[in-house]
Coordinates of N, CA, C and O and ligand atoms in Angstrom, one line a residue:
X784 N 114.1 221.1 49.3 CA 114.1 222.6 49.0 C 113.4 223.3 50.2 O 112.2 223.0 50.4
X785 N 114.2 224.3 51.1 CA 113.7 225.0 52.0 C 112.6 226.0 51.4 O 113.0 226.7 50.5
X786 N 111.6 226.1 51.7 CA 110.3 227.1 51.7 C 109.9 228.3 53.0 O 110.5 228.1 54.1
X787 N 109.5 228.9 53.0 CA 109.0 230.1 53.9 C 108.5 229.8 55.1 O 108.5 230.5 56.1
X788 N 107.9 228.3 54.7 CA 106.8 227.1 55.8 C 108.2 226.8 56.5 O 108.1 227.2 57.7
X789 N 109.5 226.2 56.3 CA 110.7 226.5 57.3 C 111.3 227.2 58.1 O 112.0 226.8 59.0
X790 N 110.7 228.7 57.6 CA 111.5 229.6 58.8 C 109.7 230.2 59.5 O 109.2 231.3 59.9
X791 N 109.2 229.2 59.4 CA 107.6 229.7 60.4 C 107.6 228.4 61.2 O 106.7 228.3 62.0
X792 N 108.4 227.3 61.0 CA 108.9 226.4 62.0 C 109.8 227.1 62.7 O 109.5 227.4 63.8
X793 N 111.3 227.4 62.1 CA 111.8 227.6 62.5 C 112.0 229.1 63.7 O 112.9 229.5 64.4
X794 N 110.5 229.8 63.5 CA 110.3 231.2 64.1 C 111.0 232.5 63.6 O 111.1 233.6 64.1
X795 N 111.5 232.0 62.4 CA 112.4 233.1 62.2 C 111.3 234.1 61.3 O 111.6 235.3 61.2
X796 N 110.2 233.7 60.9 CA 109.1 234.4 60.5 C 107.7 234.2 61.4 O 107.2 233.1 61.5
X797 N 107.1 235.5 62.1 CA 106.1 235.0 62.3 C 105.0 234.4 62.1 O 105.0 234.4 60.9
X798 N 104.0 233.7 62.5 CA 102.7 233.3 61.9 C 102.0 233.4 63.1 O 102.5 233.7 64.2
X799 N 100.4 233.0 62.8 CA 99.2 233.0 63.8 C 99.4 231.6 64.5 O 98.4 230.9 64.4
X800 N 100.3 231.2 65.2 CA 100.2 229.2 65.1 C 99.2 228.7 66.4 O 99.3 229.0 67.6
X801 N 98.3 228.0 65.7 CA 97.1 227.6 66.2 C 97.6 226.4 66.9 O 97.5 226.6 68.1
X802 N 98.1 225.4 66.6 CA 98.9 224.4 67.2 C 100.2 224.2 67.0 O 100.8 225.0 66.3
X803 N 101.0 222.9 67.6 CA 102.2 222.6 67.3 C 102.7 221.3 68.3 O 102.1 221.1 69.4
X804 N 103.4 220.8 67.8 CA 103.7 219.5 68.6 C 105.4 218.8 67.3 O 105.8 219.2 66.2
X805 N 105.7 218.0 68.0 CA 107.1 217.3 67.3 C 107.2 217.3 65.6 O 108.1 217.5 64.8
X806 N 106.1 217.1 65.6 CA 106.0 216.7 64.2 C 104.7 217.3 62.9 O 104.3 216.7 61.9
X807 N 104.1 218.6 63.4 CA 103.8 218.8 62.8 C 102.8 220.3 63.5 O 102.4 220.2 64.6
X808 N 102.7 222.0 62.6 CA 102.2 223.0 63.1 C 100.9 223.1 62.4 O 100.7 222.5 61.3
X809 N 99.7 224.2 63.0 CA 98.9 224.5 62.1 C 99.1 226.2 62.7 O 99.4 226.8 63.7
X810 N 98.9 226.6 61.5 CA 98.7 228.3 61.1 C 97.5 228.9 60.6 O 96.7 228.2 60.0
X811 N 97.3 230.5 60.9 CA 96.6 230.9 60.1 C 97.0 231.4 58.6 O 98.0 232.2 58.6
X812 N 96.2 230.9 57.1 CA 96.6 231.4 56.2 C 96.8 233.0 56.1 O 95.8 233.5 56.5
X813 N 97.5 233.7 55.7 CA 98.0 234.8 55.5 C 97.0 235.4 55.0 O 96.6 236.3 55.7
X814 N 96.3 235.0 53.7 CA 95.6 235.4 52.6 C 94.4 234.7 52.9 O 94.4 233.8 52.1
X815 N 93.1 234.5 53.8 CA 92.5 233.8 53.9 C 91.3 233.9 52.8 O 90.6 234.8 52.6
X816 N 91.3 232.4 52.2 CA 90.0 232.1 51.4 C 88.6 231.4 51.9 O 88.0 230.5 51.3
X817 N 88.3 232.1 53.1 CA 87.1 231.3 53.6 C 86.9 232.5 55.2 O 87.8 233.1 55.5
X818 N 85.9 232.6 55.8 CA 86.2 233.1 57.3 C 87.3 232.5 58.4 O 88.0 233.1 59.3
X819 N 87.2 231.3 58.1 CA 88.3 230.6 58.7 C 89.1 230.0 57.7 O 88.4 229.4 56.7
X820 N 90.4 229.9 57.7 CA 91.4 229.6 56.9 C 92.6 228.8 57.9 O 93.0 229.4 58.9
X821 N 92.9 227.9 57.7 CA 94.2 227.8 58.1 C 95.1 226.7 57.7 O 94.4 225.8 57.4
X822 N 96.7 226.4 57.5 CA 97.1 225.4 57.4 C 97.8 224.3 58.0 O 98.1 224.7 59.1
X823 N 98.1 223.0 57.8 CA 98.6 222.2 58.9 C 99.7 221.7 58.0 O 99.5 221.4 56.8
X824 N 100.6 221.6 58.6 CA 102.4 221.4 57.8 C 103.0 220.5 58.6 O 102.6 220.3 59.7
X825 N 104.3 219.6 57.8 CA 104.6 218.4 58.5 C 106.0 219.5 59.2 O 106.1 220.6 58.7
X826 N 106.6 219.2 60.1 CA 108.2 220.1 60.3 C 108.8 219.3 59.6 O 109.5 220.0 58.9
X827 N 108.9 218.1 59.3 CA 109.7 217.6 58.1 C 109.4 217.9 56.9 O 108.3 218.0 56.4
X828 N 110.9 218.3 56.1 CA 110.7 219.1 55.1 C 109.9 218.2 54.0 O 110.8 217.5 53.5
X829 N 108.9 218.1 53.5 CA 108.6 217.2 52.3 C 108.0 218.2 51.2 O 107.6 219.3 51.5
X830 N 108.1 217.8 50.4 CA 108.1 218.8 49.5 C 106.6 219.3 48.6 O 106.4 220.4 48.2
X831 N 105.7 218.3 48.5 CA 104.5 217.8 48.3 C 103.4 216.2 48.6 O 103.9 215.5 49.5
X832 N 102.6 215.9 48.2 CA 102.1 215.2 48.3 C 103.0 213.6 47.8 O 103.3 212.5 48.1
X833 N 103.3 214.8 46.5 CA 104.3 213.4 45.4 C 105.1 212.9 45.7 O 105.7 212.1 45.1
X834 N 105.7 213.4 47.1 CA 106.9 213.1 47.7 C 106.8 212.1 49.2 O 107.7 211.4 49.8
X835 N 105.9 212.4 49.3 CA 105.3 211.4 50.6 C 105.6 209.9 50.4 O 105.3 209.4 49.4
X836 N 106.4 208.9 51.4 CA 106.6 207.5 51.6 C 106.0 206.9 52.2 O 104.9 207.5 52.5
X837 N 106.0 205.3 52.9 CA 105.5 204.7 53.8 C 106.2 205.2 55.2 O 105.5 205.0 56.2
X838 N 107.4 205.8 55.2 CA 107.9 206.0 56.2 C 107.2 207.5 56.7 O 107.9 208.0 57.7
X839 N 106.3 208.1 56.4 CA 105.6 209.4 56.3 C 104.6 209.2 57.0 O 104.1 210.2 57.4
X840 N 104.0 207.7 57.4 CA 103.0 207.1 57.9 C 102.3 208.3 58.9 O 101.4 209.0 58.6
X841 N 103.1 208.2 60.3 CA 102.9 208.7 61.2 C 102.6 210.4 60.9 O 101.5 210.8 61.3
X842 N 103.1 211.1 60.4 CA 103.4 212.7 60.4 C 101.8 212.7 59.8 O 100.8 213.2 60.3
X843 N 101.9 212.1 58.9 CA 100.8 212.7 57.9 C 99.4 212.2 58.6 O 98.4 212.9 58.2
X844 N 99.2 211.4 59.4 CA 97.8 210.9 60.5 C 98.1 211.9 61.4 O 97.1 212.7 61.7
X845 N 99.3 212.1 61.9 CA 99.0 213.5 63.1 C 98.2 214.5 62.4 O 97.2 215.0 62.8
X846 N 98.7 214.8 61.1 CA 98.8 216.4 60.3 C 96.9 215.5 60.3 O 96.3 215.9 61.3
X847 N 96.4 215.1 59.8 CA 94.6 215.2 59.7 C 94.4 215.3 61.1 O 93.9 216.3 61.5
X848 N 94.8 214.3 62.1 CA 94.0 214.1 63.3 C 94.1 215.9 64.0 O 93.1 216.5 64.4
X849 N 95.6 216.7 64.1 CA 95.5 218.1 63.9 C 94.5 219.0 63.7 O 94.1 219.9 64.4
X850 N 94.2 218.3 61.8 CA 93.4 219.6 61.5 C 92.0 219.0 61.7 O 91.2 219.8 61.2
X851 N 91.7 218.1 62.2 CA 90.1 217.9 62.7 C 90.0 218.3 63.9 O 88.9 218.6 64.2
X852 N 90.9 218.4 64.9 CA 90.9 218.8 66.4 C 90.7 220.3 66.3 O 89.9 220.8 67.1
X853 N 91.7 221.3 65.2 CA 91.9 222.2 65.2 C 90.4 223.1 64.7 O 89.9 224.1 65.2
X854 N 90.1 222.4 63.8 CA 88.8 222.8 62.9 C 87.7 222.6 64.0 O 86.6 223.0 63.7
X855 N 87.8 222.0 65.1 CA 86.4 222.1 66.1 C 87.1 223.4 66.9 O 86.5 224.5 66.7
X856 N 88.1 223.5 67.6 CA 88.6 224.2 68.0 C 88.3 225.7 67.9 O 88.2 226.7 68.7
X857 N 88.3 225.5 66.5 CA 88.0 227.1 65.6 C 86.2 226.9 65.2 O 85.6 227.7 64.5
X858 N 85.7 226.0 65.7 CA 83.8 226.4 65.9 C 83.6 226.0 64.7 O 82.6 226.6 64.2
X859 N 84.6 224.9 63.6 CA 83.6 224.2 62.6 C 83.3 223.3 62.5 O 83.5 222.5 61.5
X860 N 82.4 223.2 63.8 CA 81.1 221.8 63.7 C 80.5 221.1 62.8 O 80.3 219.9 62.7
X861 N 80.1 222.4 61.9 CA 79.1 222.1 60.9 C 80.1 221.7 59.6 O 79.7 221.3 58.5
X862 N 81.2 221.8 59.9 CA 81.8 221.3 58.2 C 82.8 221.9 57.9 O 82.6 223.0 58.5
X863 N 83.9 221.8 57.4 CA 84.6 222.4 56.5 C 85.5 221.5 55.0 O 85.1 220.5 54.4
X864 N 86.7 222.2 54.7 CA 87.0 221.3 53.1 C 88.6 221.4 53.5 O 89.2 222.4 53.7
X865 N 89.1 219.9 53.7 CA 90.7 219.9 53.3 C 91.2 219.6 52.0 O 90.8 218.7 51.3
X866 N 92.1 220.6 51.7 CA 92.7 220.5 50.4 C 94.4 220.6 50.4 O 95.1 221.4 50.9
X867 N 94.7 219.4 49.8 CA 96.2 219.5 49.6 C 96.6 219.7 47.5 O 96.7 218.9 46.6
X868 N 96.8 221.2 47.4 CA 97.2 221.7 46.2 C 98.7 220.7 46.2 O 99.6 220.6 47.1
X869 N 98.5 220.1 44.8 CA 99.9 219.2 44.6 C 100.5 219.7 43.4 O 99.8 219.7 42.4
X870 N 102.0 220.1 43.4 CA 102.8 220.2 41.8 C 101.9 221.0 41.0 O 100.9 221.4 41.4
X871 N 102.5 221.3 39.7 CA 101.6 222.2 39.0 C 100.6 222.3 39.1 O 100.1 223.1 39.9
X872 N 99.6 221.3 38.3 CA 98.5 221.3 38.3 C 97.3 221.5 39.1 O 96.1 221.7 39.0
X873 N 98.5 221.3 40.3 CA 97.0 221.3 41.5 C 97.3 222.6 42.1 O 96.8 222.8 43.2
X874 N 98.1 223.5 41.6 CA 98.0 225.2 42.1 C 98.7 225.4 43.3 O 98.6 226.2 44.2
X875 N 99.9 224.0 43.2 CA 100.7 224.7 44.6 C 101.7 225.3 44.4 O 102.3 224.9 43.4
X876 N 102.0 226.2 44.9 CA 102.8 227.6 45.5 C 103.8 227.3 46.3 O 104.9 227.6 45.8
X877 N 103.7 226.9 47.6 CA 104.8 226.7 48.4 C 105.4 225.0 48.1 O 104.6 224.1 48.3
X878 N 106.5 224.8 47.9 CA 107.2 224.1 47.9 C 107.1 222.8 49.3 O 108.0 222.0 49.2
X879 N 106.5 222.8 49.9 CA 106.2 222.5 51.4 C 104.7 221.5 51.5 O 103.7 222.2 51.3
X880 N 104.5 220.3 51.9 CA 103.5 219.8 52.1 C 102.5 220.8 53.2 O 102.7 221.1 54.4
X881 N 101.5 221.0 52.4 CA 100.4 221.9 53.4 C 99.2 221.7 53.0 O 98.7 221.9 51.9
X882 N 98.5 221.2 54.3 CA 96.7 220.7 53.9 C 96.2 222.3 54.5 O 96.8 222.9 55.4
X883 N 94.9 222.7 53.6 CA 94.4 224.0 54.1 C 93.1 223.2 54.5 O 92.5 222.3 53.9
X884 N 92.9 224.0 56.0 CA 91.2 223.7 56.3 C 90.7 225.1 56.2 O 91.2 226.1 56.6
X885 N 89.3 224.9 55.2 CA 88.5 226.0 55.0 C 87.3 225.6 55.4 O 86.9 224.4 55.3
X886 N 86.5 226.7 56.0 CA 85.6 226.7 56.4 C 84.5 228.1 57.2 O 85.0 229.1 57.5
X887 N 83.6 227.9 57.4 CA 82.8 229.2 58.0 C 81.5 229.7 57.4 O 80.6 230.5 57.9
X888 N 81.9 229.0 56.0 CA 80.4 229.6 54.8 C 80.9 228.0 53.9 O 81.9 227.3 53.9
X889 N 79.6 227.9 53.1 CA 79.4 227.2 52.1 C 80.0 227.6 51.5 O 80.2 228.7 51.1
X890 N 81.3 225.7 51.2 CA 82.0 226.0 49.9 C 81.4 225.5 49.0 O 80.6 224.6 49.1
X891 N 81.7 226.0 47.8 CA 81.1 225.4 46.2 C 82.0 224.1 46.3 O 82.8 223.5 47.0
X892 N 81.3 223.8 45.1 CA 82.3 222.5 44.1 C 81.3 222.1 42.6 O 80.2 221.7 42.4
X893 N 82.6 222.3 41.8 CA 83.6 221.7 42.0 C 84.4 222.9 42.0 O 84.1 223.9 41.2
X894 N 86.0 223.1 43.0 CA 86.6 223.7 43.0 C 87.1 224.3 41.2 O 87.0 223.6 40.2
X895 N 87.4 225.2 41.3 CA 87.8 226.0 39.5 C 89.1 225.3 39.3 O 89.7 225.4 38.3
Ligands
AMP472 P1 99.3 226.7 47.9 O1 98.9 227.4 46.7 O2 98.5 225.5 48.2 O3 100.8 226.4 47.9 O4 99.0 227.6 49.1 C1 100.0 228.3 49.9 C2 99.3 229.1 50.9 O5 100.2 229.6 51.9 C3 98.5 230.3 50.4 O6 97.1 230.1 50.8 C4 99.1 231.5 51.1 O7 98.2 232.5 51.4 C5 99.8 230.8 52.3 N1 100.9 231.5 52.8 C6 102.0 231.9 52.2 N2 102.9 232.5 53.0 C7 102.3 232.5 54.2 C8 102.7 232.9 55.5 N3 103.9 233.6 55.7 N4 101.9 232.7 56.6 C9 100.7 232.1 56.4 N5 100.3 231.6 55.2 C10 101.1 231.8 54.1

């Protein structure tokens, strides 16, 4: 199922894109829940976490190694929180595998 995170690959909608490489972009969240907000997405379409294979190996080590390069990048030395919202339960929204890095203030836990 094509998502919104498709045509921000595909440029047909803009985004803030912090990185990008073959196989995987990071963005700024639209709606940011932290001072720094952003997301890291596979370009292959996957649809969540629950959908991930062995053949996914590679994408999904880029998408962390990404968002730890990205997250110093953006001056968070001191810490931040990756979160992948999965299927109902876990409050995801877009259709589209996307880890958010937050960070810039103390997050709580346990998340609500
Ligand atoms: P989730 O609830 O994990 O599916 O989160 C989806 C995230 O995508 C939310 O934090 C939204 O603010 C963010 N988002 C939705 N549309 C866009 C967009 N066009 N550009 C950047 N971030 C977006």
């Amino acid at each position: 199922m094509s998502s919104i995170f498709s045509k921000i690959i595909s440029k047909q909608i803009p985004a803030d894109i912090l990185y990008e490489d073959d196989l995987c972009m990071a963005f700024r969240d639209i709606n940011p829940q932290a001072p720094t907000h952003f997301l890291v997405i596979p370009k292959k379409e996957i649809q969540s976490m629950a959908d991930l294979t062995a053949d996914d190996q590679a994408i999904v080590g880029q998408c962390l190694i990404v968002a730890a390069q990205v997250a110093l990048e953006e001056g968070l030395a001191n810490g931040y929180r990756l979160i992948a919202n999965t299927l109902e339960d876990g409050g995801q929204e877009v259709p589209h595998l996307h880890f958010h890095i937050l960070g810039g203030r103390k997050l709580n836990w346990p998340p609500g």
